[in-house]
PDB file of C-alpha atoms in Angstrom:
ATOM      1  CA  UNK A 309     -44.139 -49.509 -26.684  1.00 80.00           C
ATOM      2  CA  UNK A 310     -45.188 -53.134 -27.203  1.00 89.00           C
ATOM      3  CA  UNK A 311     -45.497 -55.641 -24.351  1.00 88.00           C
ATOM      4  CA  UNK A 312     -42.530 -57.501 -25.777  1.00 93.00           C
ATOM      5  CA  UNK A 313     -40.334 -54.384 -25.808  1.00 93.00           C
ATOM      6  CA  UNK A 314     -41.460 -53.503 -22.265  1.00 94.00           C
ATOM      7  CA  UNK A 315     -40.552 -57.007 -21.087  1.00 96.00           C
ATOM      8  CA  UNK A 316     -37.112 -56.719 -22.659  1.00 95.00           C
ATOM      9  CA  UNK A 317     -36.480 -53.371 -20.926  1.00 95.00           C
ATOM     10  CA  UNK A 318     -37.816 -54.711 -17.611  1.00 95.00           C
ATOM     11  CA  UNK A 319     -35.627 -57.818 -17.881  1.00 95.00           C
ATOM     12  CA  UNK A 320     -32.558 -55.679 -18.523  1.00 94.00           C
ATOM     13  CA  UNK A 321     -33.358 -53.649 -15.382  1.00 94.00           C
ATOM     14  CA  UNK A 322     -33.191 -56.958 -13.461  1.00 94.00           C
ATOM     15  CA  UNK A 323     -29.869 -57.942 -15.057  1.00 93.00           C
ATOM     16  CA  UNK A 324     -31.567 -60.387 -17.438  1.00 95.00           C
ATOM     17  CA  UNK A 325     -31.199 -60.578 -21.191  1.00 95.00           C
ATOM     18  CA  UNK A 326     -34.406 -61.628 -22.996  1.00 97.00           C
ATOM     19  CA  UNK A 327     -34.073 -62.851 -26.565  1.00 96.00           C
ATOM     20  CA  UNK A 328     -36.511 -64.355 -29.058  1.00 96.00           C
ATOM     21  CA  UNK A 329     -35.425 -66.288 -32.102  1.00 96.00           C
ATOM     22  CA  UNK A 330     -38.081 -66.823 -34.765  1.00 96.00           C
ATOM     23  CA  UNK A 331     -37.400 -68.950 -37.815  1.00 96.00           C
ATOM     24  CA  UNK A 332     -39.244 -70.282 -40.816  1.00 94.00           C
ATOM     25  CA  UNK A 333     -41.997 -68.932 -43.038  1.00 92.00           C
ATOM     26  CA  UNK A 334     -45.178 -67.358 -41.666  1.00 87.00           C
ATOM     27  CA  UNK A 335     -47.029 -70.645 -42.308  1.00 91.00           C
ATOM     28  CA  UNK A 336     -44.869 -72.444 -39.717  1.00 94.00           C
ATOM     29  CA  UNK A 337     -42.700 -70.298 -37.464  1.00 96.00           C
ATOM     30  CA  UNK A 338     -40.271 -71.880 -35.050  1.00 96.00           C
ATOM     31  CA  UNK A 339     -39.873 -70.033 -31.761  1.00 97.00           C
ATOM     32  CA  UNK A 340     -37.149 -70.055 -29.148  1.00 97.00           C
ATOM     33  CA  UNK A 341     -37.362 -67.693 -26.160  1.00 98.00           C
ATOM     34  CA  UNK A 342     -34.289 -67.454 -23.974  1.00 97.00           C
ATOM     35  CA  UNK A 343     -33.329 -65.607 -20.804  1.00 97.00           C
ATOM     36  CA  UNK A 344     -29.673 -65.186 -19.902  1.00 95.00           C
ATOM     37  CA  UNK A 345     -27.469 -63.072 -17.681  1.00 92.00           C
ATOM     38  CA  UNK A 346     -23.868 -62.012 -17.858  1.00 86.00           C
ATOM     39  CA  UNK A 347     -21.783 -64.955 -16.711  1.00 80.00           C
ATOM     40  CA  UNK A 348     -18.620 -64.914 -14.596  1.00 80.00           C
ATOM     41  CA  UNK A 349     -16.454 -64.708 -17.726  1.00 84.00           C
ATOM     42  CA  UNK A 350     -18.513 -61.809 -19.133  1.00 81.00           C
ATOM     43  CA  UNK A 351     -20.353 -63.861 -21.764  1.00 85.00           C
ATOM     44  CA  UNK A 352     -24.032 -64.775 -21.574  1.00 88.00           C
ATOM     45  CA  UNK A 353     -25.105 -67.577 -19.236  1.00 90.00           C
ATOM     46  CA  UNK A 354     -28.389 -69.203 -20.315  1.00 93.00           C
ATOM     47  CA  UNK A 355     -30.872 -69.387 -17.425  1.00 96.00           C
ATOM     48  CA  UNK A 356     -33.892 -70.745 -19.256  1.00 96.00           C
ATOM     49  CA  UNK A 357     -35.521 -71.276 -22.605  1.00 97.00           C
ATOM     50  CA  UNK A 358     -38.795 -72.287 -24.182  1.00 97.00           C
ATOM     51  CA  UNK A 359     -39.177 -73.776 -27.649  1.00 97.00           C
ATOM     52  CA  UNK A 360     -42.254 -74.191 -29.763  1.00 96.00           C
ATOM     53  CA  UNK A 361     -43.827 -73.264 -33.057  1.00 96.00           C
ATOM     54  CA  UNK A 362     -46.796 -71.374 -34.434  1.00 97.00           C
ATOM     55  CA  UNK A 363     -49.094 -71.758 -37.392  1.00 96.00           C
ATOM     56  CA  UNK A 364     -51.313 -68.812 -38.389  1.00 96.00           C
ATOM     57  CA  UNK A 365     -54.481 -69.932 -36.594  1.00 97.00           C
ATOM     58  CA  UNK A 366     -56.133 -68.793 -33.345  1.00 97.00           C
ATOM     59  CA  UNK A 367     -55.185 -72.140 -31.727  1.00 96.00           C
ATOM     60  CA  UNK A 368     -51.847 -72.330 -33.548  1.00 96.00           C
ATOM     61  CA  UNK A 369     -49.273 -71.826 -30.773  1.00 97.00           C
ATOM     62  CA  UNK A 370     -47.648 -75.160 -29.848  1.00 96.00           C
ATOM     63  CA  UNK A 371     -45.239 -75.060 -26.885  1.00 96.00           C
ATOM     64  CA  UNK A 372     -43.139 -78.121 -26.267  1.00 90.00           C
ATOM     65  CA  UNK A 373     -39.867 -77.601 -24.411  1.00 90.00           C
ATOM     66  CA  UNK A 374     -39.271 -75.511 -21.299  1.00 92.00           C
ATOM     67  CA  UNK A 375     -35.994 -75.644 -19.422  1.00 93.00           C
ATOM     68  CA  UNK A 376     -35.121 -73.479 -16.427  1.00 93.00           C
ATOM     69  CA  UNK A 377     -31.516 -73.706 -15.236  1.00 92.00           C
ATOM     70  CA  UNK A 378     -31.403 -71.346 -12.262  1.00 89.00           C
ATOM     71  CA  UNK A 379     -30.375 -72.810  -8.907  1.00 79.00           C
ATOM     72  CA  UNK A 380     -33.135 -72.492  -6.309  1.00 78.00           C
ATOM     73  CA  UNK A 381     -32.628 -69.652  -3.890  1.00 82.00           C
ATOM     74  CA  UNK A 382     -31.088 -67.298  -6.454  1.00 85.00           C
ATOM     75  CA  UNK A 383     -33.058 -64.059  -6.905  1.00 83.00           C
ATOM     76  CA  UNK A 384     -33.408 -64.709 -10.649  1.00 86.00           C
ATOM     77  CA  UNK A 385     -35.070 -68.086  -9.997  1.00 86.00           C
ATOM     78  CA  UNK A 386     -38.496 -66.497  -9.453  1.00 90.00           C
ATOM     79  CA  UNK A 387     -38.188 -64.252 -12.525  1.00 94.00           C
ATOM     80  CA  UNK A 388     -36.888 -66.441 -15.358  1.00 95.00           C
ATOM     81  CA  UNK A 389     -39.963 -68.657 -15.899  1.00 95.00           C
ATOM     82  CA  UNK A 390     -42.563 -65.867 -15.781  1.00 96.00           C
ATOM     83  CA  UNK A 391     -40.405 -63.683 -18.055  1.00 97.00           C
ATOM     84  CA  UNK A 392     -40.090 -66.469 -20.635  1.00 97.00           C
ATOM     85  CA  UNK A 393     -43.825 -67.174 -20.561  1.00 97.00           C
ATOM     86  CA  UNK A 394     -44.748 -63.467 -20.723  1.00 97.00           C
ATOM     87  CA  UNK A 395     -42.465 -62.938 -23.728  1.00 98.00           C
ATOM     88  CA  UNK A 396     -43.896 -66.010 -25.459  1.00 98.00           C
ATOM     89  CA  UNK A 397     -47.484 -64.869 -24.971  1.00 98.00           C
ATOM     90  CA  UNK A 398     -46.658 -61.267 -25.948  1.00 97.00           C
ATOM     91  CA  UNK A 399     -44.928 -62.440 -29.134  1.00 97.00           C
ATOM     92  CA  UNK A 400     -47.929 -64.587 -30.097  1.00 97.00           C
ATOM     93  CA  UNK A 401     -50.375 -61.744 -29.487  1.00 97.00           C
ATOM     94  CA  UNK A 402     -48.274 -59.089 -31.245  1.00 96.00           C
ATOM     95  CA  UNK A 403     -46.840 -61.041 -34.186  1.00 96.00           C
ATOM     96  CA  UNK A 404     -49.217 -63.901 -34.986  1.00 96.00           C
ATOM     97  CA  UNK A 405     -52.957 -64.569 -35.167  1.00 97.00           C
ATOM     98  CA  UNK A 406     -52.469 -67.125 -32.340  1.00 97.00           C
ATOM     99  CA  UNK A 407     -54.643 -66.377 -29.325  1.00 98.00           C
ATOM    100  CA  UNK A 408     -54.463 -69.744 -27.579  1.00 98.00           C
ATOM    101  CA  UNK A 409     -51.525 -72.028 -26.847  1.00 98.00           C
ATOM    102  CA  UNK A 410     -51.374 -75.778 -26.407  1.00 96.00           C
ATOM    103  CA  UNK A 411     -48.840 -77.851 -24.498  1.00 95.00           C
ATOM    104  CA  UNK A 412     -48.416 -81.293 -23.017  1.00 91.00           C
ATOM    105  CA  UNK A 413     -47.891 -81.925 -19.319  1.00 90.00           C
ATOM    106  CA  UNK A 414     -45.796 -85.008 -20.002  1.00 85.00           C
ATOM    107  CA  UNK A 415     -46.326 -88.093 -17.876  1.00 87.00           C
ATOM    108  CA  UNK A 416     -42.815 -89.485 -17.354  1.00 83.00           C
ATOM    109  CA  UNK A 417     -43.112 -89.626 -13.576  1.00 87.00           C
ATOM    110  CA  UNK A 418     -46.418 -89.263 -11.701  1.00 88.00           C
ATOM    111  CA  UNK A 419     -45.092 -86.817  -9.073  1.00 91.00           C
ATOM    112  CA  UNK A 420     -43.475 -84.585 -11.714  1.00 90.00           C
ATOM    113  CA  UNK A 421     -46.608 -84.799 -13.868  1.00 89.00           C
ATOM    114  CA  UNK A 422     -48.774 -83.466 -11.008  1.00 94.00           C
ATOM    115  CA  UNK A 423     -46.296 -80.605 -10.463  1.00 93.00           C
ATOM    116  CA  UNK A 424     -46.406 -79.722 -14.175  1.00 93.00           C
ATOM    117  CA  UNK A 425     -50.204 -79.707 -14.244  1.00 95.00           C
ATOM    118  CA  UNK A 426     -50.309 -77.365 -11.195  1.00 96.00           C
ATOM    119  CA  UNK A 427     -47.668 -75.108 -12.766  1.00 95.00           C
ATOM    120  CA  UNK A 428     -49.489 -74.890 -16.106  1.00 96.00           C
ATOM    121  CA  UNK A 429     -52.831 -74.260 -14.374  1.00 97.00           C
ATOM    122  CA  UNK A 430     -51.270 -71.250 -12.592  1.00 96.00           C
ATOM    123  CA  UNK A 431     -50.471 -69.908 -16.061  1.00 96.00           C
ATOM    124  CA  UNK A 432     -54.129 -70.320 -17.050  1.00 96.00           C
ATOM    125  CA  UNK A 433     -53.907 -73.601 -18.975  1.00 97.00           C
ATOM    126  CA  UNK A 434     -56.872 -75.989 -18.740  1.00 97.00           C
ATOM    127  CA  UNK A 435     -56.938 -79.718 -19.509  1.00 96.00           C
ATOM    128  CA  UNK A 436     -58.147 -80.751 -22.964  1.00 91.00           C
ATOM    129  CA  UNK A 437     -57.630 -84.492 -22.927  1.00 89.00           C
ATOM    130  CA  UNK A 438     -55.347 -87.247 -21.798  1.00 87.00           C
ATOM    131  CA  UNK A 439     -52.956 -88.715 -24.374  1.00 79.00           C
ATOM    132  CA  UNK A 440     -52.387 -92.344 -23.486  1.00 81.00           C
ATOM    133  CA  UNK A 441     -51.190 -95.579 -25.008  1.00 73.00           C
ATOM    134  CA  UNK A 442     -54.224 -96.185 -27.259  1.00 74.00           C
ATOM    135  CA  UNK A 443     -53.864 -96.502 -31.028  1.00 74.00           C
ATOM    136  CA  UNK A 444     -56.000 -93.406 -31.592  1.00 75.00           C
ATOM    137  CA  UNK A 445     -53.564 -91.332 -29.519  1.00 73.00           C
ATOM    138  CA  UNK A 446     -50.474 -92.411 -31.482  1.00 68.00           C
ATOM    139  CA  UNK A 447     -50.453 -89.485 -33.976  1.00 66.00           C
ATOM    140  CA  UNK A 448     -50.807 -86.942 -31.149  1.00 76.00           C
ATOM    141  CA  UNK A 449     -48.169 -88.724 -29.052  1.00 66.00           C
ATOM    142  CA  UNK A 450     -45.755 -88.565 -31.998  1.00 63.00           C
ATOM    143  CA  UNK A 451     -46.470 -84.850 -32.418  1.00 72.00           C
ATOM    144  CA  UNK A 452     -46.072 -84.081 -28.703  1.00 74.00           C
ATOM    145  CA  UNK A 453     -43.303 -86.541 -27.896  1.00 70.00           C
ATOM    146  CA  UNK A 454     -45.050 -88.679 -25.310  1.00 78.00           C
ATOM    147  CA  UNK A 455     -48.082 -89.398 -23.175  1.00 77.00           C
ATOM    148  CA  UNK A 456     -49.608 -86.926 -20.755  1.00 87.00           C
ATOM    149  CA  UNK A 457     -52.288 -84.298 -20.330  1.00 90.00           C
ATOM    150  CA  UNK A 458     -52.861 -82.045 -23.331  1.00 93.00           C
ATOM    151  CA  UNK A 459     -53.679 -78.528 -22.106  1.00 95.00           C
ATOM    152  CA  UNK A 460     -54.760 -75.248 -23.723  1.00 97.00           C
ATOM    153  CA  UNK A 461     -54.473 -71.702 -22.443  1.00 98.00           C
ATOM    154  CA  UNK A 462     -55.432 -68.196 -23.505  1.00 98.00           C
ATOM    155  CA  UNK A 463     -52.392 -66.095 -24.443  1.00 98.00           C
ATOM    156  CA  UNK A 464     -53.822 -62.790 -23.160  1.00 97.00           C
ATOM    157  CA  UNK A 465     -54.738 -64.355 -19.819  1.00 97.00           C
ATOM    158  CA  UNK A 466     -51.322 -66.014 -19.563  1.00 97.00           C
ATOM    159  CA  UNK A 467     -49.612 -62.690 -20.281  1.00 97.00           C
ATOM    160  CA  UNK A 468     -51.675 -60.954 -17.560  1.00 96.00           C
ATOM    161  CA  UNK A 469     -50.846 -63.652 -15.025  1.00 96.00           C
ATOM    162  CA  UNK A 470     -47.122 -63.501 -15.799  1.00 96.00           C
ATOM    163  CA  UNK A 471     -47.021 -59.708 -15.691  1.00 95.00           C
ATOM    164  CA  UNK A 472     -48.803 -59.828 -12.324  1.00 94.00           C
ATOM    165  CA  UNK A 473     -46.277 -62.399 -11.046  1.00 94.00           C
ATOM    166  CA  UNK A 474     -43.412 -60.174 -12.189  1.00 93.00           C
ATOM    167  CA  UNK A 475     -45.011 -57.150 -10.494  1.00 91.00           C
ATOM    168  CA  UNK A 476     -45.543 -55.335 -13.791  1.00 87.00           C
ATOM    169  CA  UNK A 477     -49.287 -54.974 -13.240  1.00 74.00           C
ATOM    170  CA  UNK A 478     -51.434 -55.045 -10.158  1.00 61.00           C
ATOM    171  CA  UNK A 479     -54.604 -57.064  -9.723  1.00 55.00           C
ATOM    172  CA  UNK A 480     -57.291 -56.549 -12.375  1.00 53.00           C
ATOM    173  CA  UNK A 481     -59.725 -53.660 -11.756  1.00 53.00           C
ATOM    174  CA  UNK A 482     -63.126 -54.604 -10.316  1.00 51.00           C
ATOM    175  CA  UNK A 483     -65.750 -55.727 -12.838  1.00 54.00           C
ATOM    176  CA  UNK A 484     -67.691 -52.850 -14.339  1.00 54.00           C
ATOM    177  CA  UNK A 485     -64.985 -50.230 -13.730  1.00 48.00           C
ATOM    178  CA  UNK A 486     -63.508 -48.248 -16.577  1.00 50.00           C
ATOM    179  CA  UNK A 487     -59.887 -48.689 -17.463  1.00 45.00           C
TER     180      UNK A 487
END
Protein backbone atom coordinates (compact mmCIF):
# COMPACT_ATOMS: atom_id res chain seq x y z
CA UNK A 1 0.00 0.00 0.00
CA UNK A 2 1.34 3.46 -0.86
CA UNK A 3 2.01 6.14 1.76
CA UNK A 4 -0.85 8.15 0.31
CA UNK A 5 -3.31 5.26 0.63
CA UNK A 6 -2.09 4.56 4.19
CA UNK A 7 -2.63 8.21 5.11
CA UNK A 8 -6.15 8.12 3.72
CA UNK A 9 -6.99 4.99 5.74
CA UNK A 10 -5.37 6.46 8.88
CA UNK A 11 -7.29 9.72 8.45
CA UNK A 12 -10.57 7.83 8.12
CA UNK A 13 -9.79 5.99 11.38
CA UNK A 14 -9.57 9.44 13.02
CA UNK A 15 -12.87 10.59 11.50
CA UNK A 16 -11.08 12.68 8.85
CA UNK A 17 -11.62 12.61 5.11
CA UNK A 18 -8.43 13.22 3.09
CA UNK A 19 -8.83 14.18 -0.55
CA UNK A 20 -6.40 15.25 -3.26
CA UNK A 21 -7.46 17.04 -6.40
CA UNK A 22 -4.90 17.11 -9.21
CA UNK A 23 -5.55 19.05 -12.39
CA UNK A 24 -3.75 19.97 -15.57
CA UNK A 25 -1.24 18.20 -17.79
CA UNK A 26 1.86 16.45 -16.43
CA UNK A 27 3.96 19.49 -17.42
CA UNK A 28 2.10 21.68 -14.90
CA UNK A 29 -0.14 19.93 -12.38
CA UNK A 30 -2.29 21.91 -10.01
CA UNK A 31 -2.69 20.37 -6.56
CA UNK A 32 -5.26 20.85 -3.84
CA UNK A 33 -5.11 18.72 -0.68
CA UNK A 34 -8.08 18.93 1.64
CA UNK A 35 -9.04 17.44 4.99
CA UNK A 36 -12.67 17.42 6.08
CA UNK A 37 -14.93 15.70 8.56
CA UNK A 38 -18.62 14.97 8.63
CA UNK A 39 -20.37 18.17 9.62
CA UNK A 40 -23.42 18.59 11.86
CA UNK A 41 -25.75 18.34 8.86
CA UNK A 42 -24.03 15.16 7.61
CA UNK A 43 -22.15 16.82 4.74
CA UNK A 44 -18.40 17.41 4.70
CA UNK A 45 -16.96 20.27 6.75
CA UNK A 46 -13.61 21.50 5.40
CA UNK A 47 -10.98 21.68 8.15
CA UNK A 48 -7.94 22.60 6.09
CA UNK A 49 -6.45 22.72 2.64
CA UNK A 50 -3.18 23.30 0.85
CA UNK A 51 -2.84 24.47 -2.75
CA UNK A 52 0.15 24.43 -5.02
CA UNK A 53 1.47 23.11 -8.29
CA UNK A 54 4.18 20.86 -9.63
CA UNK A 55 6.36 20.79 -12.71
CA UNK A 56 8.25 17.59 -13.55
CA UNK A 57 11.59 18.55 -11.99
CA UNK A 58 13.30 17.52 -8.74
CA UNK A 59 12.73 21.05 -7.36
CA UNK A 60 9.34 21.41 -9.04
CA UNK A 61 6.87 21.36 -6.13
CA UNK A 62 5.60 24.89 -5.41
CA UNK A 63 3.34 25.25 -2.35
CA UNK A 64 1.55 28.53 -1.90
CA UNK A 65 -1.65 28.46 0.13
CA UNK A 66 -2.27 26.68 3.43
CA UNK A 67 -5.43 27.26 5.43
CA UNK A 68 -6.34 25.43 8.63
CA UNK A 69 -9.84 26.08 9.95
CA UNK A 70 -10.02 23.98 13.11
CA UNK A 71 -10.74 25.79 16.37
CA UNK A 72 -7.89 25.42 18.87
CA UNK A 73 -8.53 22.84 21.53
CA UNK A 74 -10.40 20.44 19.24
CA UNK A 75 -8.74 17.01 18.97
CA UNK A 76 -8.53 17.33 15.18
CA UNK A 77 -6.54 20.58 15.48
CA UNK A 78 -3.25 18.73 16.00
CA UNK A 79 -3.91 16.29 13.14
CA UNK A 80 -5.15 18.36 10.20
CA UNK A 81 -1.92 20.23 9.34
CA UNK A 82 0.43 17.23 9.58
CA UNK A 83 -2.03 15.09 7.59
CA UNK A 84 -2.23 17.68 4.80
CA UNK A 85 1.56 18.04 4.66
CA UNK A 86 2.14 14.27 4.76
CA UNK A 87 -0.33 13.72 1.91
CA UNK A 88 1.28 16.50 -0.13
CA UNK A 89 4.77 15.07 0.30
CA UNK A 90 3.58 11.50 -0.34
CA UNK A 91 1.80 12.57 -3.54
CA UNK A 92 4.93 14.35 -4.80
CA UNK A 93 7.14 11.35 -4.07
CA UNK A 94 4.73 8.77 -5.51
CA UNK A 95 3.33 10.61 -8.54
CA UNK A 96 5.91 13.17 -9.67
CA UNK A 97 9.68 13.48 -10.07
CA UNK A 98 9.56 16.28 -7.44
CA UNK A 99 11.81 15.57 -4.47
CA UNK A 100 12.01 19.07 -3.00
CA UNK A 101 9.33 21.66 -2.33
CA UNK A 102 9.53 25.43 -2.20
CA UNK A 103 7.29 27.87 -0.36
CA UNK A 104 7.25 31.44 0.85
CA UNK A 105 6.97 32.41 4.50
CA UNK A 106 5.12 35.61 3.66
CA UNK A 107 6.03 38.79 5.50
CA UNK A 108 2.68 40.53 6.06
CA UNK A 109 3.18 40.94 9.79
CA UNK A 110 6.53 40.42 11.55
CA UNK A 111 5.13 38.32 14.42
CA UNK A 112 3.19 36.05 12.05
CA UNK A 113 6.22 35.81 9.75
CA UNK A 114 8.40 34.51 12.61
CA UNK A 115 5.71 31.94 13.50
CA UNK A 116 5.55 30.76 9.87
CA UNK A 117 9.33 30.39 9.64
CA UNK A 118 9.38 28.29 12.86
CA UNK A 119 6.47 26.17 11.60
CA UNK A 120 8.10 25.53 8.21
CA UNK A 121 11.45 24.73 9.85
CA UNK A 122 9.72 22.03 11.93
CA UNK A 123 8.63 20.50 8.63
CA UNK A 124 12.26 20.49 7.45
CA UNK A 125 12.23 23.62 5.27
CA UNK A 126 15.41 25.73 5.18
CA UNK A 127 15.76 29.37 4.11
CA UNK A 128 16.88 30.01 0.53
CA UNK A 129 16.70 33.78 0.28
CA UNK A 130 14.73 36.81 1.28
CA UNK A 131 12.35 38.29 -1.31
CA UNK A 132 12.15 42.01 -0.70
CA UNK A 133 11.17 45.21 -2.43
CA UNK A 134 14.13 45.36 -4.85
CA UNK A 135 13.61 45.41 -8.61
CA UNK A 136 15.43 42.10 -9.01
CA UNK A 137 12.93 40.43 -6.67
CA UNK A 138 9.85 41.63 -8.58
CA UNK A 139 9.45 38.53 -10.82
CA UNK A 140 9.72 36.20 -7.81
CA UNK A 141 7.35 38.37 -5.76
CA UNK A 142 4.79 38.21 -8.58
CA UNK A 143 5.15 34.42 -8.72
CA UNK A 144 4.88 33.98 -4.94
CA UNK A 145 2.38 36.74 -4.22
CA UNK A 146 4.44 38.91 -1.90
CA UNK A 147 7.62 39.51 0.04
CA UNK A 148 9.04 37.10 2.59
CA UNK A 149 11.50 34.28 3.11
CA UNK A 150 11.72 31.76 0.28
CA UNK A 151 12.28 28.29 1.76
CA UNK A 152 12.99 24.80 0.37
CA UNK A 153 12.45 21.41 1.95
CA UNK A 154 13.05 17.76 1.14
CA UNK A 155 9.79 15.88 0.51
CA UNK A 156 10.98 12.57 2.00
CA UNK A 157 12.20 14.30 5.16
CA UNK A 158 8.96 16.28 5.42
CA UNK A 159 6.93 13.08 5.06
CA UNK A 160 8.97 11.38 7.82
CA UNK A 161 8.51 14.33 10.16
CA UNK A 162 4.75 14.46 9.56
CA UNK A 163 4.32 10.72 9.98
CA UNK A 164 6.27 10.94 13.25
CA UNK A 165 4.05 13.82 14.42
CA UNK A 166 0.95 11.79 13.59
CA UNK A 167 2.36 8.77 15.45
CA UNK A 168 2.56 6.66 12.30
CA UNK A 169 6.28 6.00 12.71
CA UNK A 170 8.58 6.12 15.69
CA UNK A 171 11.93 7.86 15.82
CA UNK A 172 14.43 6.89 13.10
CA UNK A 173 16.62 3.85 13.85
CA UNK A 174 20.16 4.59 15.06
CA UNK A 175 22.74 5.26 12.35
CA UNK A 176 24.35 2.11 11.00
CA UNK A 177 21.45 -0.19 11.94
CA UNK A 178 19.67 -2.25 9.33
CA UNK A 179 16.06 -1.54 8.57
